[in-house]
XYZ file of C-alpha atoms in Angstrom:
768
model
C -63.123 77.333 -38.445
C -62.356 76.637 -35.046
C -62.553 72.577 -35.824
C -60.842 73.331 -39.060
C -57.760 75.379 -37.032
C -57.674 72.362 -34.514
C -56.824 69.796 -37.667
C -54.587 71.939 -39.270
C -52.306 71.859 -35.414
C -53.188 67.643 -35.125
C -51.207 68.048 -39.191
C -48.256 70.839 -38.561
C -47.519 68.178 -34.687
C -47.610 64.822 -37.011
C -44.883 66.212 -39.557
C -42.862 68.215 -36.766
C -43.162 64.545 -34.603
C -41.908 63.019 -37.765
C -39.056 65.285 -38.958
C -37.592 65.038 -34.640
C -38.048 61.238 -35.533
C -36.062 60.923 -38.146
C -33.271 63.530 -37.496
C -32.831 61.635 -34.908
C -32.474 58.147 -36.262
C -30.532 60.265 -38.610
C -28.512 61.029 -35.934
C -28.703 57.876 -33.969
C -27.125 56.345 -37.784
C -23.777 59.011 -37.551
C -23.360 58.082 -33.888
C -22.509 54.550 -34.422
C -21.009 54.845 -37.769
C -18.832 57.598 -35.898
C -17.776 55.298 -33.435
C -16.573 52.970 -36.101
C -14.647 55.557 -37.330
C -13.294 56.653 -34.077
C -12.519 52.795 -33.022
C -10.334 52.609 -36.721
C -8.893 55.294 -36.830
C -6.917 55.418 -33.062
C -5.962 51.217 -33.529
C -5.048 52.230 -37.533
C -1.424 54.072 -36.588
C -1.148 51.656 -33.831
C -0.979 48.089 -36.163
C -1.878 49.682 -39.743
C -4.486 47.942 -41.549
C -7.037 46.765 -38.936
C -8.221 43.375 -41.635
C -4.909 42.476 -42.313
C -2.996 43.206 -38.273
C -5.687 40.686 -37.476
C -5.608 38.396 -39.439
C -1.524 38.392 -39.131
C -2.526 38.574 -34.661
C -5.391 35.552 -35.162
C -4.865 32.455 -37.307
C -5.485 29.233 -36.981
C -2.325 29.098 -35.489
C -2.406 30.907 -32.802
C -5.811 31.988 -31.469
C -5.460 32.489 -28.054
C -1.799 34.662 -28.295
C -3.785 36.786 -31.396
C -6.637 37.614 -29.193
C -4.541 38.443 -26.289
C -2.250 40.164 -27.752
C -5.257 42.730 -29.606
C -6.991 42.894 -26.048
C -3.586 43.869 -24.369
C -3.522 46.305 -27.696
C -7.031 47.413 -26.907
C -6.500 47.641 -22.898
C -3.257 49.860 -23.721
C -5.103 52.216 -25.173
C -8.463 52.020 -21.963
C -5.924 51.353 -19.385
C -5.870 53.480 -15.569
C -8.671 51.796 -14.379
C -10.571 53.285 -17.297
C -13.238 56.264 -14.789
C -11.400 57.065 -11.637
C -13.375 56.619 -8.459
C -12.115 59.538 -6.820
C -10.361 63.213 -7.090
C -7.437 61.631 -5.371
C -6.946 58.521 -8.515
C -3.703 58.323 -9.605
C -2.834 56.773 -13.008
C -0.358 54.387 -13.515
C 2.100 57.303 -15.924
C 1.403 59.886 -17.812
C 1.060 57.879 -21.236
C -1.752 56.374 -19.701
C -3.957 59.208 -18.988
C -2.667 60.115 -22.126
C -3.822 57.317 -24.102
C -7.181 57.467 -22.155
C -7.927 60.891 -22.884
C -7.026 59.847 -26.363
C -9.034 57.706 -27.261
C -12.179 59.147 -25.421
C -11.726 61.791 -26.499
C -12.034 64.181 -23.124
C -10.655 66.866 -20.508
C -8.580 66.221 -17.217
C -10.911 68.291 -15.893
C -13.730 65.391 -16.620
C -11.669 63.008 -15.673
C -11.197 64.694 -12.335
C -14.257 64.692 -11.552
C -14.605 60.472 -11.594
C -18.331 61.061 -13.205
C -19.560 59.271 -15.746
C -16.674 59.788 -19.584
C -19.712 60.036 -22.731
C -19.348 57.216 -25.134
C -15.828 55.036 -22.873
C -17.909 52.180 -22.832
C -19.842 52.447 -26.462
C -16.496 52.891 -28.178
C -15.078 49.398 -26.589
C -18.218 47.641 -27.762
C -17.304 48.424 -30.751
C -12.845 48.267 -30.351
C -14.704 44.694 -29.474
C -16.751 44.441 -32.312
C -13.090 43.964 -34.316
C -12.225 41.936 -32.463
C -15.871 39.678 -32.896
C -15.508 39.729 -36.479
C -12.263 38.840 -36.932
C -13.889 35.568 -34.444
C -16.339 34.616 -36.845
C -14.117 35.042 -39.598
C -12.469 31.515 -38.724
C -15.264 30.285 -37.669
C -16.188 30.011 -41.812
C -13.689 27.621 -41.613
C -15.631 25.187 -39.713
C -18.666 24.871 -40.737
C -19.849 21.492 -41.029
C -18.125 19.638 -38.096
C -19.454 19.897 -35.963
C -22.416 17.923 -38.248
C -19.714 15.783 -39.151
C -18.877 15.271 -34.944
C -21.590 14.281 -33.604
C -22.570 12.175 -37.365
C -19.355 9.904 -36.390
C -20.691 8.857 -32.534
C -24.364 8.320 -33.469
C -22.488 6.122 -36.537
C -21.127 4.240 -34.382
C -23.296 2.315 -31.274
C -20.227 1.331 -29.306
C -18.938 4.813 -29.308
C -20.881 5.464 -26.304
C -18.218 6.662 -24.925
C -17.551 9.615 -28.155
C -21.174 10.871 -27.818
C -21.247 11.173 -23.942
C -18.019 13.474 -24.183
C -19.044 15.454 -26.437
C -23.019 16.042 -25.473
C -20.377 16.930 -22.335
C -18.824 19.911 -24.540
C -21.574 21.230 -25.984
C -23.304 21.763 -22.692
C -20.104 23.770 -21.191
C -20.314 25.366 -25.081
C -23.866 26.388 -25.240
C -23.765 29.204 -22.495
C -21.071 30.888 -23.509
C -21.544 30.515 -27.563
C -25.473 32.501 -26.169
C -23.693 35.796 -24.191
C -21.498 35.792 -26.880
C -24.096 35.604 -29.259
C -25.798 38.842 -27.010
C -22.875 40.518 -27.255
C -22.359 40.541 -30.728
C -26.418 42.136 -30.245
C -25.113 44.262 -28.207
C -22.055 45.175 -30.895
C -24.345 45.923 -33.304
C -27.266 48.537 -30.601
C -23.833 50.052 -29.081
C -25.811 53.462 -29.896
C -28.720 52.040 -28.803
C -28.201 50.164 -26.344
C -28.379 50.710 -22.473
C -25.816 51.348 -19.369
C -28.163 49.662 -16.985
C -28.012 46.265 -19.795
C -24.136 46.723 -20.688
C -23.493 46.802 -16.730
C -25.873 43.027 -16.452
C -24.527 41.565 -18.965
C -20.368 42.474 -17.948
C -21.836 41.189 -13.835
C -23.366 38.392 -15.568
C -20.023 37.454 -17.635
C -17.555 37.353 -14.462
C -20.008 35.886 -12.739
C -18.748 33.294 -9.876
C -21.422 30.562 -10.270
C -20.739 26.987 -11.344
C -21.982 27.618 -15.047
C -20.389 31.216 -15.233
C -18.139 32.083 -17.647
C -14.271 30.998 -16.849
C -15.951 28.015 -14.706
C -17.142 27.086 -18.591
C -13.400 27.319 -20.401
C -11.741 26.166 -17.006
C -14.390 22.265 -17.797
C -13.532 22.425 -21.800
C -9.808 22.828 -20.749
C -9.607 19.440 -18.767
C -11.831 18.237 -21.378
C -9.675 19.227 -24.687
C -5.919 18.762 -22.012
C -6.341 16.377 -19.089
C -3.426 15.898 -17.957
C -2.586 19.721 -18.639
C -5.396 20.647 -15.953
C -3.414 19.362 -13.387
C -1.537 21.635 -14.039
C -3.664 25.015 -14.171
C -6.423 23.808 -11.948
C -5.407 25.890 -8.637
C -5.049 28.004 -10.185
C -8.732 28.318 -11.111
C -10.044 27.418 -7.868
C -7.986 30.727 -6.293
C -9.947 33.035 -9.420
C -12.825 31.299 -8.305
C -13.359 32.185 -4.800
C -15.352 35.436 -2.979
C -11.736 36.893 -2.081
C -11.069 37.441 -5.853
C -11.403 41.205 -5.593
C -8.851 41.576 -3.371
C -5.392 42.388 -4.247
C -3.818 40.753 -1.099
C -5.810 37.568 -1.004
C -3.735 36.519 -4.520
C 0.051 37.332 -3.188
C -1.016 35.033 -0.614
C -1.838 32.099 -3.061
C 0.399 32.519 -5.440
C 3.457 31.019 -3.799
C 0.457 28.469 -2.615
C -1.179 28.010 -6.082
C 2.988 27.511 -7.952
C 4.523 25.342 -5.309
C 0.594 23.025 -5.208
C 1.896 23.362 -9.536
C 5.418 22.311 -9.009
C 4.299 18.689 -7.422
C 1.861 17.934 -9.716
C 3.435 18.051 -12.601
C 6.367 16.201 -11.130
C 3.944 13.865 -10.310
C 2.139 13.240 -14.015
C 6.044 13.733 -15.166
C 6.259 10.786 -12.597
C 3.746 7.875 -14.407
C 3.977 8.839 -17.314
C 7.622 7.158 -17.547
C 7.007 4.870 -15.236
C 4.082 1.488 -16.114
C 4.911 -0.204 -13.621
C 3.688 1.752 -10.645
C 1.540 0.852 -9.211
C -0.466 3.289 -7.686
C -0.303 5.003 -11.218
C -2.324 7.326 -12.477
C -4.943 7.607 -14.417
C -6.681 10.471 -16.555
C -9.330 9.839 -19.738
C -8.071 10.218 -22.492
C -8.667 14.090 -23.808
C -11.235 14.904 -26.646
C -8.426 14.831 -29.338
C -7.673 11.645 -28.687
C -11.008 10.441 -28.070
C -11.688 11.392 -31.532
C -8.346 9.519 -32.995
C -9.518 6.411 -31.606
C -13.730 7.355 -32.770
C -11.823 7.804 -36.237
C -9.519 4.250 -35.434
C -11.783 2.576 -36.407
C -14.626 4.044 -37.889
C -15.004 3.259 -41.792
C -15.105 7.385 -41.913
C -17.891 7.019 -44.204
C -20.209 9.619 -43.447
C -17.555 11.548 -42.833
C -16.599 15.175 -45.036
C -13.172 16.036 -44.758
C -10.669 14.326 -43.077
C -9.255 13.100 -39.763
C -6.990 15.532 -39.746
C -9.560 18.863 -40.859
C -11.705 16.978 -38.580
C -9.729 17.338 -35.462
C -7.968 20.404 -36.592
C -12.052 21.121 -36.597
C -12.481 20.809 -33.023
C -9.815 22.357 -32.132
C -10.919 26.280 -33.875
C -14.456 25.371 -32.439
C -12.956 24.439 -29.499
C -10.238 27.633 -29.352
C -13.019 30.042 -30.444
C -15.558 29.557 -27.468
C -12.132 30.257 -25.315
C -11.383 33.171 -27.359
C -15.110 34.580 -27.301
C -15.572 33.510 -23.433
C -11.878 35.792 -22.853
C -13.308 38.820 -25.653
C -16.403 38.773 -22.785
C -14.175 38.773 -19.519
C -12.199 41.455 -20.461
C -14.476 43.865 -22.154
C -16.447 42.986 -18.689
C -13.755 43.637 -16.446
C -13.454 47.166 -18.623
C -17.015 47.811 -19.086
C -17.754 47.027 -14.972
C -14.770 49.891 -14.037
C -15.891 52.233 -16.169
C -18.712 52.097 -14.415
C -17.128 52.306 -11.795
C -17.695 49.132 -9.444
C -14.041 48.898 -9.294
C -10.771 48.715 -10.036
C -10.048 44.674 -11.641
C -6.471 44.519 -12.395
C -5.880 40.770 -10.537
C -8.721 39.853 -12.046
C -8.259 40.774 -15.475
C -4.023 39.796 -15.514
C -5.698 36.796 -14.015
C -7.918 35.407 -16.124
C -5.648 36.288 -19.336
C -3.073 33.991 -17.511
C -5.405 31.078 -17.647
C -6.075 31.738 -20.911
C -3.382 32.134 -22.715
C -2.522 28.460 -20.723
C -5.989 26.815 -21.802
C -5.457 28.513 -25.268
C -1.590 26.959 -25.619
C -2.441 23.763 -23.284
C -5.405 22.630 -26.016
C -2.894 22.883 -28.602
C -0.510 21.404 -28.059
C -2.325 18.083 -27.162
C -4.259 19.526 -31.270
C -0.747 18.776 -32.292
C 1.007 15.894 -31.073
C -2.788 13.935 -31.955
C -2.674 16.141 -35.497
C 0.619 14.670 -36.393
C -0.321 11.454 -36.106
C -3.247 10.697 -38.370
C -4.074 10.570 -42.688
C -5.206 14.384 -43.816
C -7.029 12.793 -47.173
C -10.300 12.088 -47.514
C -11.927 9.968 -50.107
C -15.493 8.415 -51.070
C -16.909 5.460 -49.792
C -19.224 3.602 -52.258
C -22.524 4.928 -51.726
C -25.153 3.631 -51.182
C -26.629 3.084 -54.345
C -24.770 2.788 -57.973
C -26.440 4.821 -60.029
C -24.115 5.177 -63.812
C -23.823 9.031 -64.977
C -23.787 10.094 -60.583
C -21.844 7.857 -58.382
C -19.747 6.119 -61.181
C -18.631 5.600 -65.083
C -17.752 3.277 -66.836
C -14.942 2.179 -70.034
C -17.933 0.254 -72.339
C -16.889 -2.281 -75.471
C -13.143 -2.346 -74.864
C -12.960 -6.157 -74.680
C -16.010 -7.383 -74.168
C -17.426 -11.271 -74.914
C -18.081 -12.767 -78.266
C -18.786 -15.186 -80.165
C -17.409 -16.194 -83.474
C -16.807 -18.992 -85.163
C -13.165 -20.130 -86.662
C -14.168 -20.330 -89.940
C -14.588 -16.405 -90.103
C -11.498 -15.893 -88.438
C -9.257 -17.540 -91.110
C -9.717 -16.257 -94.622
C -10.153 -19.757 -95.880
C -12.785 -20.173 -94.310
C -11.120 -23.662 -92.942
C -12.161 -25.099 -89.818
C -9.377 -27.211 -89.388
C -7.866 -25.669 -86.154
C -9.330 -24.998 -82.632
C -10.811 -22.148 -80.830
C -7.143 -22.205 -78.847
C -5.596 -21.619 -82.067
C -7.077 -17.863 -82.502
C -5.006 -15.607 -79.885
C -4.920 -12.153 -82.003
C -7.542 -12.415 -85.913
C -10.461 -10.842 -87.493
C -13.334 -11.132 -89.042
C -12.713 -12.797 -92.326
C -16.431 -13.156 -93.328
C -19.405 -14.443 -92.769
C -20.299 -18.051 -93.812
C -23.954 -18.198 -94.643
C -25.073 -15.930 -93.374
C -28.623 -16.616 -93.860
C -28.279 -19.501 -92.047
C -26.279 -19.073 -89.495
C -25.595 -16.840 -86.663
C -23.260 -14.017 -87.617
C -26.024 -13.224 -90.073
C -28.340 -12.212 -87.148
C -25.632 -11.064 -84.795
C -23.139 -7.566 -84.502
C -20.353 -8.150 -85.756
C -16.780 -7.545 -84.130
C -14.600 -4.966 -86.692
C -11.564 -4.761 -84.358
C -8.949 -7.552 -83.704
C -10.909 -11.381 -81.634
C -8.545 -12.407 -78.562
C -7.913 -14.775 -77.038
C -10.502 -17.105 -78.224
C -11.427 -20.441 -76.320
C -14.095 -23.391 -76.620
C -16.177 -24.610 -73.848
C -19.071 -26.629 -76.134
C -20.188 -27.170 -79.491
C -23.580 -26.213 -78.483
C -25.381 -23.464 -76.490
C -28.243 -21.774 -75.968
C -28.071 -17.462 -76.177
C -29.462 -14.713 -73.849
C -29.114 -11.985 -75.828
C -29.279 -8.504 -73.470
C -31.652 -5.785 -73.143
C -29.136 -3.354 -71.773
C -26.477 -1.284 -73.331
C -22.770 -1.949 -73.852
C -23.954 -5.661 -73.542
C -24.253 -8.405 -76.116
C -24.474 -11.319 -74.036
C -26.103 -11.992 -70.577
C -25.944 -15.489 -70.301
C -24.447 -18.597 -72.320
C -25.852 -22.150 -71.506
C -23.927 -25.103 -73.032
C -25.752 -28.114 -73.887
C -22.629 -29.487 -71.254
C -24.755 -27.279 -68.483
C -21.726 -25.493 -68.061
C -23.285 -21.626 -68.022
C -22.301 -18.455 -68.019
C -23.477 -15.213 -66.566
C -26.138 -14.504 -64.272
C -29.547 -17.049 -64.467
C -32.217 -14.738 -65.430
C -35.170 -15.275 -67.367
C -34.419 -14.600 -70.704
C -37.354 -14.739 -72.594
C -38.281 -13.106 -75.616
C -34.291 -12.704 -76.641
C -32.690 -16.272 -76.414
C -30.950 -17.659 -79.288
C -30.126 -21.149 -80.158
C -25.925 -21.221 -81.807
C -24.904 -24.353 -83.005
C -21.385 -25.950 -84.339
C -21.623 -28.653 -86.360
C -19.602 -30.499 -88.491
C -18.339 -30.151 -92.629
C -16.254 -33.010 -93.676
C -14.076 -33.955 -91.415
C -13.804 -30.973 -89.677
C -15.992 -29.575 -86.857
C -16.485 -25.727 -87.258
C -16.982 -24.428 -83.370
C -18.129 -22.092 -81.767
C -15.600 -19.708 -79.711
C -15.778 -16.808 -76.962
C -13.711 -15.286 -77.744
C -12.419 -10.835 -76.630
C -13.841 -8.315 -79.287
C -11.268 -4.996 -79.279
C -13.143 -2.825 -81.823
C -11.996 0.729 -81.928
C -14.263 1.873 -83.968
C -17.798 0.273 -82.562
C -19.388 4.101 -82.080
C -21.120 2.253 -78.980
C -17.299 1.714 -76.959
C -16.883 4.101 -75.249
C -12.723 3.652 -74.292
C -11.708 7.591 -75.162
C -9.453 9.322 -71.769
C -8.493 13.289 -71.383
C -5.918 13.754 -71.551
C -6.111 17.935 -71.378
C -5.779 19.451 -68.293
C -7.573 21.264 -65.529
C -6.167 23.977 -63.984
C -7.807 26.338 -61.652
C -8.012 30.364 -62.218
C -4.830 31.439 -61.088
C -5.789 34.931 -62.656
C -8.012 35.126 -59.352
C -6.848 33.104 -56.795
C -8.012 30.006 -57.522
C -7.102 26.853 -56.102
C -8.357 22.790 -56.799
C -10.444 22.425 -53.282
C -11.896 18.833 -55.500
C -12.016 17.050 -58.156
C -13.947 14.129 -59.333
C -13.917 11.551 -62.697
C -16.610 12.288 -65.297
C -18.198 11.268 -68.818
C -19.158 13.686 -71.884
C -18.736 12.030 -75.502
C -17.386 9.220 -74.563
C -14.812 10.568 -73.085
C -13.617 10.172 -69.814
C -12.424 14.012 -68.033
C -11.205 14.912 -64.622
C -12.918 17.495 -63.194
C -12.168 20.287 -60.862
C -14.016 22.569 -58.255
C -11.894 25.516 -57.413
C -12.100 27.688 -54.656
C -10.698 31.608 -53.984
C -7.846 31.553 -50.786
C -7.959 33.242 -48.415
C -4.978 33.507 -45.817
C -4.470 30.809 -42.657
C -6.161 27.843 -45.126
C -9.038 29.291 -45.748
C -11.313 28.840 -49.001
C -13.449 31.252 -49.914
C -16.935 29.442 -49.891
C -18.218 32.107 -51.904
C -16.226 31.382 -55.063
C -16.510 27.228 -54.530
C -17.118 25.862 -58.000
C -16.716 23.600 -60.053
C -14.545 24.417 -63.487
C -16.069 23.189 -66.356
C -14.185 21.052 -68.825
C -13.711 21.688 -72.476
C -15.765 19.000 -74.483
C -13.798 17.261 -76.855
C -15.162 15.634 -80.152
C -13.557 12.529 -81.329
C -12.234 12.066 -84.848
C -12.813 15.597 -85.101
C -9.533 17.549 -86.481
C -9.879 20.336 -83.733
C -8.733 17.250 -81.460
C -5.568 15.191 -81.764
C -5.013 11.287 -80.816
C -2.116 11.100 -78.449
C -2.656 14.705 -77.251
C -6.001 16.125 -76.315
C -6.971 12.220 -75.336
C -5.396 8.357 -76.006
C -7.427 6.018 -77.061
C -6.717 2.259 -75.045
C -6.540 -0.729 -76.793
C -5.954 -3.957 -75.967
C -1.675 -3.243 -76.196
C -2.578 0.577 -73.863
C -4.656 -0.062 -72.004
C -2.488 -0.226 -68.757
C -3.244 3.267 -65.538
C -0.478 4.462 -63.376
C -1.941 4.293 -59.571
C 0.329 7.350 -57.429
C -0.052 9.743 -54.523
C 1.856 12.899 -55.779
C 1.946 15.749 -52.969
C 4.457 18.538 -52.660
C 7.248 20.287 -50.856
C 5.250 22.466 -48.188
C 4.303 25.331 -48.479
C 2.720 23.756 -52.179
C -1.106 24.082 -52.960
C -3.150 22.190 -56.247
C -3.810 23.661 -59.363
C -4.054 21.769 -62.278
C -4.609 17.439 -62.243
C -5.013 16.871 -65.741
C -3.588 12.765 -67.555
C -0.052 12.066 -69.809
C 0.771 9.372 -71.158
C 4.613 7.607 -69.483
C 4.891 4.758 -72.601
C 2.090 2.891 -72.386
C 0.797 3.618 -69.522
C -1.914 6.656 -68.602
C -0.339 8.513 -64.733
C -1.719 11.291 -63.549
C 0.712 14.833 -62.184
C -1.077 17.779 -60.794
C -0.283 21.445 -61.293
C 1.506 22.835 -58.099
C 1.830 26.252 -56.950
C 3.622 28.024 -54.950
C 1.436 29.978 -51.132
C 2.237 31.935 -48.419
C 0.000 31.304 -45.486
C -0.246 34.611 -43.841
C -1.543 36.322 -46.218
C -2.474 33.386 -49.208
C -0.795 35.083 -52.575
C -0.046 32.162 -54.492
C 2.748 32.179 -57.141
C 2.096 31.247 -60.211
C 5.040 32.080 -62.217
C 6.685 29.241 -60.308
C 4.239 26.865 -60.697
C 5.228 22.995 -61.381
C 3.471 19.561 -62.947
C 4.915 16.925 -60.894
C 4.664 13.101 -61.822
C 6.074 9.704 -60.226
C 8.026 8.715 -64.121
C 8.495 5.091 -62.043
C 7.454 2.144 -64.860
C 7.609 -2.128 -65.132
C 10.697 -1.472 -66.871
C 13.105 -0.024 -63.955
C 15.688 -1.950 -63.226
C 15.489 -0.648 -59.934
C 12.114 -0.708 -58.110
C 9.803 -1.635 -60.929
C 6.762 0.169 -61.127
C 4.281 -3.169 -59.859
C 1.055 -4.946 -61.360
C -1.995 -4.650 -59.540
C -4.468 -8.298 -61.267
C -7.836 -8.737 -60.787
C -9.321 -12.339 -59.936
C -12.486 -13.619 -61.608
C -12.652 -9.846 -61.673
C -17.546 -8.699 -61.882
C -18.797 -5.778 -62.098
C -19.379 -3.729 -58.639
C -22.441 -2.327 -58.365
C -23.324 -6.263 -57.899
C -21.326 -5.882 -54.571
C -23.770 -5.031 -51.607
C -20.868 -5.246 -49.410
C -18.890 -1.804 -49.414
C -15.490 -1.443 -52.304
C -12.025 -1.615 -49.481
C -8.551 -0.215 -50.952
C -6.346 -2.879 -51.761
C -3.656 -0.349 -53.872
C -0.484 0.823 -53.035
C 0.401 3.877 -54.422
C 3.501 2.717 -56.939
C 2.237 0.718 -58.958
C -0.542 0.021 -62.310
C -3.382 -1.918 -63.718
C -4.718 -3.304 -66.681
C -7.907 -2.391 -67.794
C -9.715 -6.138 -68.563
C -12.833 -7.918 -68.836
C -15.306 -8.783 -66.277
C -15.024 -13.140 -66.355
C -15.783 -15.020 -68.093
C -17.911 -17.528 -66.409
C -19.559 -14.562 -64.098
C -21.274 -11.913 -66.112
C -19.579 -13.557 -69.809
C -16.883 -11.144 -70.051
C -19.529 -8.588 -70.864
C -17.800 -5.237 -68.676
C -14.486 -3.319 -69.129
C -13.692 -2.789 -65.571
C -12.652 -1.339 -63.277
C -15.895 1.333 -63.218
C -14.883 5.154 -62.493
C -15.982 6.259 -58.938
C -17.870 9.528 -59.939
C -18.102 11.384 -56.733
C -17.123 14.190 -56.212
C -14.129 14.018 -53.473
C -14.615 17.861 -52.763
C -14.055 17.881 -48.471
C -16.416 20.660 -47.172
C -15.877 23.106 -45.939
C -12.803 23.981 -48.863
C -9.703 23.891 -47.830
C -6.405 24.013 -49.362
C -5.256 20.851 -50.644
C -1.811 19.992 -51.270
C -1.587 16.224 -52.845
C -4.525 14.416 -54.850
C -4.089 10.168 -55.349
C -5.448 7.377 -57.751
C -6.094 4.185 -56.047
C -7.915 0.695 -56.882
C -10.824 0.006 -53.904
C -12.680 -3.665 -54.876
C -13.082 -6.586 -52.964
C -12.525 -10.950 -53.466
C -14.272 -11.276 -56.807
C -15.411 -7.513 -57.669
C -14.008 -5.179 -60.729
C -13.734 -2.760 -58.526
C -13.172 1.446 -59.147
C -10.539 3.435 -59.844
C -11.061 6.269 -57.617
C -9.360 9.882 -56.667
C -7.743 11.096 -52.624
C -7.221 14.315 -51.862
C -4.918 15.176 -48.937
C -5.524 19.139 -47.110
C -2.448 21.184 -46.705
C -0.356 20.025 -43.326
C -0.921 23.087 -41.529
C 0.312 21.219 -38.328
C 3.873 23.220 -38.771
C 1.775 26.462 -38.172
C -0.048 25.766 -34.474
C 2.505 28.259 -32.732
C 3.111 26.635 -28.442
C 5.019 28.519 -27.301
C 6.160 25.925 -24.003
C 5.172 23.463 -22.305
C 5.718 25.289 -18.917
C 3.132 26.036 -16.548
C 1.970 29.763 -16.014
C 1.778 31.802 -12.727
C 0.324 34.467 -12.049
C 2.586 37.470 -10.283
C 0.745 39.253 -8.663
C 1.369 42.653 -6.965
C 2.428 42.440 -2.782
C 0.301 43.294 0.171
C 0.914 46.887 1.763
């Protein structure tokens, strides 16, 4: 009986403990939620919707000013030295005391005894968590940039200086990010973290060793804006001395600092405008200028964004690092005041002034470089070409074709020569049982540009799709096409005499639009983003479906300030076009190319400022395929578009214009572009055009239609707003090359706000 009673007691005890634990856990969860709610309730009357307000405060063009502005709001609400050291503490104003009472929900009696104020530190954590959420959100826009910066260094063996600079920058950034990750953890655990942990964290952040947050921020500033860093170096030294906690020290040093900064400014200015001075000041280039120089000498093939987007990304990485460091410093000063460790008003003011100066200097340097670098992104040739993956092609538009002159006239005569037949048809097959025409696929379209090489030949028939022949070897040793093993596919083709006339075999070009193996169709159907879901074009590529070549688009949902919701990125399916189906009309839904209609215009199309790309299509401009893009007005701050104001833009210039007519680009003796190991180079200019032609007769027996289409995806990573698209040709001497597309990222330099180039000075309280 006794053991039974003990067992029941143990069960009751365990159940009670479990219930108590669950209750405590629930209370902690409610406590964390209530802290966050109280902070939002406090901030909302001041700035409105917190998320929207932070997007307005802190965007890519004004991270520094925005962060400082928000922290000032926090500081205003928690100002007054937070926790008085003694009963005799004096508030700066009645409003300051009221704000303090309001945010921490304490009585005046609690304040007067200098005791610990419940949840003061936790509410500050919650406030800084709101800020950190916004900073982390902005980081999504530069995912992949760090890898591209590293790839750029790895890809250029002679770019040792850039690689060293990049390594140094990362060494300065890494400790700040490590502390910041801990800061984020404490924010998430604000209802559980110990006071000692927060105090230890604060002391670590504001320490004055060589690897302190402020020192690292100063080093990054020096690398990013070396000229400007000379103006603020004295102020950094003032901040790092051990007398920092004595405001009187700063009053005495302030005039000295200001004078030194003015002299340094004068020295820099004089040397910038006098290149002949022997004592010219020598400064290493900034990170941005080093990156610009590296991009100039690189082929940029391994990058995943435009040069401007890469430099913008570097700017954001630096700006976010400085912002995180500053946020931790400000939090540290505030939390130390909460724990009665000191006043720290001067330190807070100095760090703010320095941070704003750093931010403006870095942004100013970045902006000066961004104005000089291209915004275009395109793809280089892949290491290995694969049809359907890296390229697609038109087939049998104009193809080398052997025909005897006797079969190209209704009379069956051989009285003319091959050159006579420039535009003819197959009119029959003379002696099909014994002649070549009876054993080979005929051309049922128009036969163009016939030429005579020799009377007799050995033809190497091709096993490859889209080709009739691999090579032709004439008895006079004239060879057309590649040299390869042709055993098993050889055919003898000999001309003959009939009476006094020689019936010659000619090599012509076949334009057979009825052939089921001739893919010669271009879609005219527009590829549009879903404006109803606030989607814009974020990438493009060429695709081929059911023998028709399309422009396919990638779309993504717009976010404010040039960003894209990465979770919404998707390729928009193209509508399949069925040739010769009554539901699709030639000339409206697609274009069928021919010898007469085979020209395509090469243009760069870009909308005016404040517009993004929301559609792409080909149209017919006379007999030319002509690119058009649809652009839509957009509000940079909100990311809201005006679909009703969308319109199409194009270049309507033609070769027939009296003034500045469109110029043609000729392909000289072109060969299959996939044969070339070297990378293709851009060799076209906007406002030109070219014709689709066959490959060279000597090199390839005129078997392929060039240029090919580069079908690689042209979509920057991370995705961004696009303002334009260009269709261009890339190739090399002797190659048919590729038609390819570029995209142009939205120019955000106009939204980068630099308030002043003048150095900031800290106005400190006078000594007593």
